[in-house]
PDB file of C-alpha atoms in Angstrom:
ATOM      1  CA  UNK A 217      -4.561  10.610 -22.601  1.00  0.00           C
ATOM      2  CA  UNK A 218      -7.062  10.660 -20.539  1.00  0.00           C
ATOM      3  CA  UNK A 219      -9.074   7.806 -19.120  1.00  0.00           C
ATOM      4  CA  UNK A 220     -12.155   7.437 -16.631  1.00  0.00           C
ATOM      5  CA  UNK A 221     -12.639   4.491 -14.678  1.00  0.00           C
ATOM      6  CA  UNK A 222     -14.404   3.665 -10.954  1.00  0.00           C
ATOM      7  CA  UNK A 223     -11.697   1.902  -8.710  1.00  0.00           C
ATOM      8  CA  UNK A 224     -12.904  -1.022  -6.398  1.00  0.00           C
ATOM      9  CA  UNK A 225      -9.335  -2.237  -5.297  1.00  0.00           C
ATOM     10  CA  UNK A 226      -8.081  -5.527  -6.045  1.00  0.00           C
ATOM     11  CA  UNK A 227      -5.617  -8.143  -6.299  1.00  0.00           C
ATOM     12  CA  UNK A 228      -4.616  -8.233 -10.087  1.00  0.00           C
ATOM     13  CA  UNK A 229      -5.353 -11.399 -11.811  1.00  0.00           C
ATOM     14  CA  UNK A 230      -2.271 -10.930 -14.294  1.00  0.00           C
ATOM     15  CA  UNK A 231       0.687  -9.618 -13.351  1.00  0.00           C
ATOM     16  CA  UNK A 232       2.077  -8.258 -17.040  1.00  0.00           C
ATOM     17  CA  UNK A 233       4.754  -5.839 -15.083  1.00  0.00           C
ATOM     18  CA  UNK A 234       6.465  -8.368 -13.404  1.00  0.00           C
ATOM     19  CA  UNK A 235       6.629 -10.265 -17.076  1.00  0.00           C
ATOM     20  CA  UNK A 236       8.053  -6.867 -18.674  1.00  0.00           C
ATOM     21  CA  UNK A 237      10.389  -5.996 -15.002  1.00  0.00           C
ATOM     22  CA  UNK A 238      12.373  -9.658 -15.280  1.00  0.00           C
ATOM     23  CA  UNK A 239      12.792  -9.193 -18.919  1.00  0.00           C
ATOM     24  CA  UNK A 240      14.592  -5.898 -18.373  1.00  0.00           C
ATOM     25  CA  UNK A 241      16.257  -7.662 -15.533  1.00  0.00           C
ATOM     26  CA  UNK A 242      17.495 -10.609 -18.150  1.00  0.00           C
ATOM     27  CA  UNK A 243      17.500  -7.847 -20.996  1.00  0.00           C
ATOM     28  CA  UNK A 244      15.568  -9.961 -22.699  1.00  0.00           C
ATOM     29  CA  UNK A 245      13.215  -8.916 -25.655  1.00  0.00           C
ATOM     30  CA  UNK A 246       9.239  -9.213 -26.111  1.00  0.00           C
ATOM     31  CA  UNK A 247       6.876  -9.015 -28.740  1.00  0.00           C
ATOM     32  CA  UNK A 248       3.592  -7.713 -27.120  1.00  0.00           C
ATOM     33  CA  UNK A 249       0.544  -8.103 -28.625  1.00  0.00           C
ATOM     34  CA  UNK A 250      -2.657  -6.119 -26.867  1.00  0.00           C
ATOM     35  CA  UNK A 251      -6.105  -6.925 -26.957  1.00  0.00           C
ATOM     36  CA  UNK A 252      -6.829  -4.424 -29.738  1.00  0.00           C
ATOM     37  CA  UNK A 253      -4.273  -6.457 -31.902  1.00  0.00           C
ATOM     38  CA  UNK A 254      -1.937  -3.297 -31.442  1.00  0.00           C
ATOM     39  CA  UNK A 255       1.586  -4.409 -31.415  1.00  0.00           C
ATOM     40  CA  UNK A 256       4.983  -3.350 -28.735  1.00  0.00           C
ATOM     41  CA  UNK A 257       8.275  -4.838 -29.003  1.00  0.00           C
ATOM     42  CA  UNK A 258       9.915  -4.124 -25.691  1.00  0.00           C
ATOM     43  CA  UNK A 259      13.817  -4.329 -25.989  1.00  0.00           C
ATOM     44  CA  UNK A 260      15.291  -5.438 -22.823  1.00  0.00           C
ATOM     45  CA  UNK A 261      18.656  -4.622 -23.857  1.00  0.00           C
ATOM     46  CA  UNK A 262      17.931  -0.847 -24.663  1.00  0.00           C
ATOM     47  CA  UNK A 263      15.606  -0.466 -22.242  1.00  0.00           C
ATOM     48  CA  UNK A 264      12.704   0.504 -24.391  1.00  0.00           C
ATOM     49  CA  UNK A 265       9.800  -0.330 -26.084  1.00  0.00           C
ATOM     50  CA  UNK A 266       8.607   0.253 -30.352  1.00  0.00           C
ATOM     51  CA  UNK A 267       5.560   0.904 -31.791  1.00  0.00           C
ATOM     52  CA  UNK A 268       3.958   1.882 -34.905  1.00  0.00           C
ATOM     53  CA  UNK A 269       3.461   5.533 -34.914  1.00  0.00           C
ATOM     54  CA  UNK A 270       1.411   5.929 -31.291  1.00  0.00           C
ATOM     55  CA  UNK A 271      -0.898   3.539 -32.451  1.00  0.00           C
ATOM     56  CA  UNK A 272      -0.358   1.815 -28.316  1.00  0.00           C
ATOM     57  CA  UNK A 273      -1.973   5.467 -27.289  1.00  0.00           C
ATOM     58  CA  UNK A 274      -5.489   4.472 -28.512  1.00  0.00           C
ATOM     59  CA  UNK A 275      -5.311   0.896 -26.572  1.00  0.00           C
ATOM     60  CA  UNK A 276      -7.705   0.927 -23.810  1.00  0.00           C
ATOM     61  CA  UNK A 277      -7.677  -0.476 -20.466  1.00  0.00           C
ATOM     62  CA  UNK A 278      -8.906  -3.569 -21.422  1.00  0.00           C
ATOM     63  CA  UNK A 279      -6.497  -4.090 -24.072  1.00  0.00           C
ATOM     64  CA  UNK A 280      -3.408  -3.562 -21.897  1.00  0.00           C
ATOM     65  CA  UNK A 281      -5.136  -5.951 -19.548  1.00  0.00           C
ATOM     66  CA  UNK A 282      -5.882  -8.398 -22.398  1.00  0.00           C
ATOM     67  CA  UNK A 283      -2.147  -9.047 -23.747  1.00  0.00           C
ATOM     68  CA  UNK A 284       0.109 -11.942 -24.466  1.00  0.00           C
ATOM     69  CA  UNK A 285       3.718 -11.905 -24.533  1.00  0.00           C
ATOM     70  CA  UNK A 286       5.844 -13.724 -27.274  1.00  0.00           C
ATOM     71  CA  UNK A 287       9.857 -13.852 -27.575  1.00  0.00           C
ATOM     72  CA  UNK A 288      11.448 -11.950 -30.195  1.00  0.00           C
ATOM     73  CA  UNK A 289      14.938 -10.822 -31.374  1.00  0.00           C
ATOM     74  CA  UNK A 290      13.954  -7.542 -33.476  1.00  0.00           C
ATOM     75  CA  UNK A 291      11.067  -5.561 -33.562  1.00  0.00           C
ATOM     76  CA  UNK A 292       9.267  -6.035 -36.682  1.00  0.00           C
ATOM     77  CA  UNK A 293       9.584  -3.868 -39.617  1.00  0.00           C
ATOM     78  CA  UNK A 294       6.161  -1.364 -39.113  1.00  0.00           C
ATOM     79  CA  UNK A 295       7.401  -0.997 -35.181  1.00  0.00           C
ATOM     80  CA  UNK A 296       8.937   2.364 -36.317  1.00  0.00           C
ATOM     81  CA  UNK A 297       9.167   4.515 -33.168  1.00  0.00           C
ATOM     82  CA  UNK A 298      10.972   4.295 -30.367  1.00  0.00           C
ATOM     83  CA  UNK A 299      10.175   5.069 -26.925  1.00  0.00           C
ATOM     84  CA  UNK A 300      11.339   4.930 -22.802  1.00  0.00           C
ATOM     85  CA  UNK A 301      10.533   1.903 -21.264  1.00  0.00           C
ATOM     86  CA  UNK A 302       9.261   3.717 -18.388  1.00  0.00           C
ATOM     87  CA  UNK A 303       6.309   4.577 -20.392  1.00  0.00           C
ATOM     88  CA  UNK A 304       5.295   1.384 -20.846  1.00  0.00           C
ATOM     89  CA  UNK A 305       5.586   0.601 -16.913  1.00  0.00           C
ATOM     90  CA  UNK A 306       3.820   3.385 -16.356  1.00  0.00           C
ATOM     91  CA  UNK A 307       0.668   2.015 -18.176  1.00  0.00           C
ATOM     92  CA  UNK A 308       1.017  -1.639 -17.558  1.00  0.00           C
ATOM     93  CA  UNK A 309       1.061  -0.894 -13.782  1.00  0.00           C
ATOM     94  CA  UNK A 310      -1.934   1.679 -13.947  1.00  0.00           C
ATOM     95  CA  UNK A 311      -4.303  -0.295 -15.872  1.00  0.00           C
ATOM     96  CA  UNK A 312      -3.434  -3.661 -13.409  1.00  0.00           C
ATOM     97  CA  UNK A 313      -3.779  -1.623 -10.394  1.00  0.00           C
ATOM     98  CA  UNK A 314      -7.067  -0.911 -10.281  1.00  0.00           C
ATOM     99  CA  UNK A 315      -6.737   1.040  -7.093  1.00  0.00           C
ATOM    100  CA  UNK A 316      -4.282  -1.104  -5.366  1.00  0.00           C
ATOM    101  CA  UNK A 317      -0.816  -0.824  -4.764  1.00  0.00           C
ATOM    102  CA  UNK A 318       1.434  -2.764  -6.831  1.00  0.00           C
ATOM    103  CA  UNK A 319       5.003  -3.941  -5.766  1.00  0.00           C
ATOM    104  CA  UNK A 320       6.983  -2.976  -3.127  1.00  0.00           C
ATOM    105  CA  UNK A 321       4.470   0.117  -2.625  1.00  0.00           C
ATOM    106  CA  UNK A 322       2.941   0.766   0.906  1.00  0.00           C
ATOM    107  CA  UNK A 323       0.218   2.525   2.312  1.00  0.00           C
ATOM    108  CA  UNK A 324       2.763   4.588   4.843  1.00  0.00           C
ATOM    109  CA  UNK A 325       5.411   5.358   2.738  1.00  0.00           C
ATOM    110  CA  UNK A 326       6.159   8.688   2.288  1.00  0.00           C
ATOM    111  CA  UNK A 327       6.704   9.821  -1.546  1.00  0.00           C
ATOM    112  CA  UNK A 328       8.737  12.200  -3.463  1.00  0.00           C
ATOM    113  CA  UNK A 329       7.988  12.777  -6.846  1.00  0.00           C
ATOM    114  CA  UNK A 330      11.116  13.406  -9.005  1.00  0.00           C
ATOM    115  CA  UNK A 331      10.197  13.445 -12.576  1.00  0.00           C
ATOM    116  CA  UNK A 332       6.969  14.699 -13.474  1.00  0.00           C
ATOM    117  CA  UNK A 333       5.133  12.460 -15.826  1.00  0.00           C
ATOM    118  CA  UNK A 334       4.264  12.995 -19.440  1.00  0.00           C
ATOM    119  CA  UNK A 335       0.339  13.270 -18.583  1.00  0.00           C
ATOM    120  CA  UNK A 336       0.065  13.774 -22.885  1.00  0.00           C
ATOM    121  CA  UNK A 337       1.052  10.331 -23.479  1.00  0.00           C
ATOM    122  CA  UNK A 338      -0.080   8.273 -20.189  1.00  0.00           C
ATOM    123  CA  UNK A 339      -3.056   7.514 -18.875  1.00  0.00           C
ATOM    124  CA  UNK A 340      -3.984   9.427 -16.115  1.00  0.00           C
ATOM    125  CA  UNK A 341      -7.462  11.449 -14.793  1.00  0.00           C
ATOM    126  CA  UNK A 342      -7.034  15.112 -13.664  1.00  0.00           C
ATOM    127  CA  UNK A 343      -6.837  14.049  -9.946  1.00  0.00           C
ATOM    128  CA  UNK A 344      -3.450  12.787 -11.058  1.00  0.00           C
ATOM    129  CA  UNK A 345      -2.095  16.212 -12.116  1.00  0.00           C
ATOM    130  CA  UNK A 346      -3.083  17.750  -8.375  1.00  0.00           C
ATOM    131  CA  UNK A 347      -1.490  14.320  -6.807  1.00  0.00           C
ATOM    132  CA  UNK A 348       1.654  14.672  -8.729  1.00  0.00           C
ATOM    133  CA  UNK A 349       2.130  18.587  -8.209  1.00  0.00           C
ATOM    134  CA  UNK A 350       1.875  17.936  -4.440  1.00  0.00           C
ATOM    135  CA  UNK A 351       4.037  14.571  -4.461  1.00  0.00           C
ATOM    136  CA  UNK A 352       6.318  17.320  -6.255  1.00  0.00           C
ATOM    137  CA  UNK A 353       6.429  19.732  -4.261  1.00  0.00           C
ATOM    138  CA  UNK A 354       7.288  18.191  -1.033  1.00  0.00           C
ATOM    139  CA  UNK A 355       7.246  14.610   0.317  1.00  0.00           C
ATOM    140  CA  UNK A 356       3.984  13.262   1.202  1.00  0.00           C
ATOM    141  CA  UNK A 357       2.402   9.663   2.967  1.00  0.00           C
ATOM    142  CA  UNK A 358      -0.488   8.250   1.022  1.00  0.00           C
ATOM    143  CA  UNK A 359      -2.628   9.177   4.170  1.00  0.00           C
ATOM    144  CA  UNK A 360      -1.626  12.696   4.490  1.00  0.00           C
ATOM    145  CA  UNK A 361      -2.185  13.276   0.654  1.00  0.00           C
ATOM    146  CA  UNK A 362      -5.623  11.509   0.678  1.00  0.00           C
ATOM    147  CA  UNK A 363      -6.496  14.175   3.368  1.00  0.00           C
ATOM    148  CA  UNK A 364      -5.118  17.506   1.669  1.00  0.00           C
ATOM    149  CA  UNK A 365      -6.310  16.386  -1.925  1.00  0.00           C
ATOM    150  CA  UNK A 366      -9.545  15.103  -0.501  1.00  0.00           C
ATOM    151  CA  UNK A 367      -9.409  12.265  -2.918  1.00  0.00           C
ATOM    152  CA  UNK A 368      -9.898   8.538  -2.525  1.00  0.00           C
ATOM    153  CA  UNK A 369      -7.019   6.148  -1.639  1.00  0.00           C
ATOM    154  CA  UNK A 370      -7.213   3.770  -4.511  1.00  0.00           C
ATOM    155  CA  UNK A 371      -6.940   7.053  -6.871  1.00  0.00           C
ATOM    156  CA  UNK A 372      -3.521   7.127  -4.944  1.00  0.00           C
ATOM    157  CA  UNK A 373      -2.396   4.044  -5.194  1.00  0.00           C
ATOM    158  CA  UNK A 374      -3.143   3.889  -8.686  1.00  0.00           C
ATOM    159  CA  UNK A 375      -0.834   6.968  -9.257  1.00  0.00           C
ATOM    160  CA  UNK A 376       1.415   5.699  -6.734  1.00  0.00           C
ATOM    161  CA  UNK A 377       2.008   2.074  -8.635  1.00  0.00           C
ATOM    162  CA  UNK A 378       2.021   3.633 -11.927  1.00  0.00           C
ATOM    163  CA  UNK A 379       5.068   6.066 -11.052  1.00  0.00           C
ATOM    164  CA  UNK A 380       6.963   3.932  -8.849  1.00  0.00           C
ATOM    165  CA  UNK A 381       6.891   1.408 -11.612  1.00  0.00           C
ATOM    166  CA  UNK A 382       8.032   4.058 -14.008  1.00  0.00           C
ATOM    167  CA  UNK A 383      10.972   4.946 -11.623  1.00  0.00           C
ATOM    168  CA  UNK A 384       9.526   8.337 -11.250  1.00  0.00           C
ATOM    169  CA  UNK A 385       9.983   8.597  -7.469  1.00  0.00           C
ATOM    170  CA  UNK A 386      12.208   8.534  -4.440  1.00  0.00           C
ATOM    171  CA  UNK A 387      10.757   6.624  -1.135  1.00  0.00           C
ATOM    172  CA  UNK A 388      11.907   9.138   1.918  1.00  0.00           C
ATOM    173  CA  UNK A 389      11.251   7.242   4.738  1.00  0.00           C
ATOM    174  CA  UNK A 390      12.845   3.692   3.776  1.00  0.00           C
ATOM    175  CA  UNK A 391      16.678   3.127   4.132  1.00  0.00           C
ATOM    176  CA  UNK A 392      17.752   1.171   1.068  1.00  0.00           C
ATOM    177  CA  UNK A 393      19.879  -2.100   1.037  1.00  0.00           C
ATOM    178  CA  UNK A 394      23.474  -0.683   0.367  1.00  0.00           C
ATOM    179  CA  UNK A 395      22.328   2.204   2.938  1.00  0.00           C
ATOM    180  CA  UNK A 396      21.883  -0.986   5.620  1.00  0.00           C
ATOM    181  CA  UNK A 397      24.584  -2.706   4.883  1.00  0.00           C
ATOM    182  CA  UNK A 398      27.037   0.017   5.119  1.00  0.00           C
ATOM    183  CA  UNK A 399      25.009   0.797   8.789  1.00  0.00           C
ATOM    184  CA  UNK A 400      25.788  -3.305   9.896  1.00  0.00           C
ATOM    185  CA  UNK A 401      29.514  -3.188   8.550  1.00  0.00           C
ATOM    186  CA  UNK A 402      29.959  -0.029  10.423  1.00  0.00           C
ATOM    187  CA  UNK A 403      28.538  -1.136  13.959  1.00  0.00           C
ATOM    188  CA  UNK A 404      30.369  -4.684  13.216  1.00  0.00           C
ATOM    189  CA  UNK A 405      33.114  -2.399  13.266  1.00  0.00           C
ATOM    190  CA  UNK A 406      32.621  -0.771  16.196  1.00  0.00           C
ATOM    191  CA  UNK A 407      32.105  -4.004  18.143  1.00  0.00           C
ATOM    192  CA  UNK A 408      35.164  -5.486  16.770  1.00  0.00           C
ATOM    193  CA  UNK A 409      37.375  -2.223  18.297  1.00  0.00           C
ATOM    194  CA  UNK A 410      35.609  -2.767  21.536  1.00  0.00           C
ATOM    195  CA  UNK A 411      36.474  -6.565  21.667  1.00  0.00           C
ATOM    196  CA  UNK A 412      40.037  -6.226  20.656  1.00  0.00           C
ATOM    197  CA  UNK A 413      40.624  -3.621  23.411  1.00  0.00           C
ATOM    198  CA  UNK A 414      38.925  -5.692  26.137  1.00  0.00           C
ATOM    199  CA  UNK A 415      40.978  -8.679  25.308  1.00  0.00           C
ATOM    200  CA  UNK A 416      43.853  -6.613  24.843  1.00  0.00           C
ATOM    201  CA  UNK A 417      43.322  -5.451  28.692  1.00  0.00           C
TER     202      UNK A 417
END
């Protein structure tokens, strides 16, 4: 599925992932309709998304751009096939990057790939196949890998948005929340001991 496009980074004017993240978050369920009239019913519960056939595969850019979201309970009858929901944050966040990072995503952080994507069923251009098999192999800064690839930056955010929306990657050089907290309740610790044996003096 491939797709070619010319990148001029900017800041979305839509921002359907964030619709489709807090209704995961809520496990609530969608009915999304494309631009191309193409229906998805995203099933916050299951974590997925329905369609008829792969009929979403031939949606361009545009249409994923183009959507509107509507509250359902089901997925209508002629949504036959199931799919991961990763998938479909894969493409949402592609098509509304447009060559900027999306998210939480920053220029220096260094990336690990750890699930390669499905490049038959998501958009992508070739320069994403030689970005993912070096995010792959080892651990990599937007910088660096706009040097070894030789490729523009907004190609890498755009690959970089698309998979960290898709949860297909592990940030090296940022210390997560529960990682911090356990660092604080340890050196609260340590304080604490020190206290109690100066007052104990």
């Amino acid at each position: 599925m491939s797709v070619e496009t010319t990148l001029k980074p900017s800041i979305p004017t839509q921002d359907h992932l964030s619709v489709v993240t807090r209704a995961l978050e809520q496990k609530q369920s969608l009915l999304i309709k494309l631009g191309n009239n193409c229906d998805i019913f995203l099933n916050g519960t299951r974590r997925s998304f329905f369609t008829q056939d792969n009929e979403h595969l031939k949606a361009t850019g545009n249409d994923y751009r183009n959507l509107s979201f509507i509250p359902g309970q089901s997925p209508p009858a002629h949504l036959n096939r199931e799919h991961p929901i990763s998938e479909l944050q894969w493409i949402l966040a592609y098509y509304q990057s447009n060559g900027s990072l999306l998210g939480q995503c920053r220029r220096d952080d260094v990336v690990k790939l750890i699930r390669w994507p499905n490049f038959t069923r998501l958009p992508h251009e070739l320069a994403d196949q030689r970005i993912a098999a070096l995010f792959t192999r080892r651990a990599t800064s937007l910088v660096l890998a706009s040097r070894v690839l030789k490729t523009d930056e907004p190609e890498l955010n755009r690959f970089y948005s698309a998979a960290n929306a898709a949860g297909y990657t592990r940030i090296i050089n940022r210390t997560t929340p529960a990682v911090i907290e356990r660092q604080e309740h340890k050196h609260q610790s340590i304080i604490g001991k020190l206290i109690t044996r100066f007052l104990s003096k």
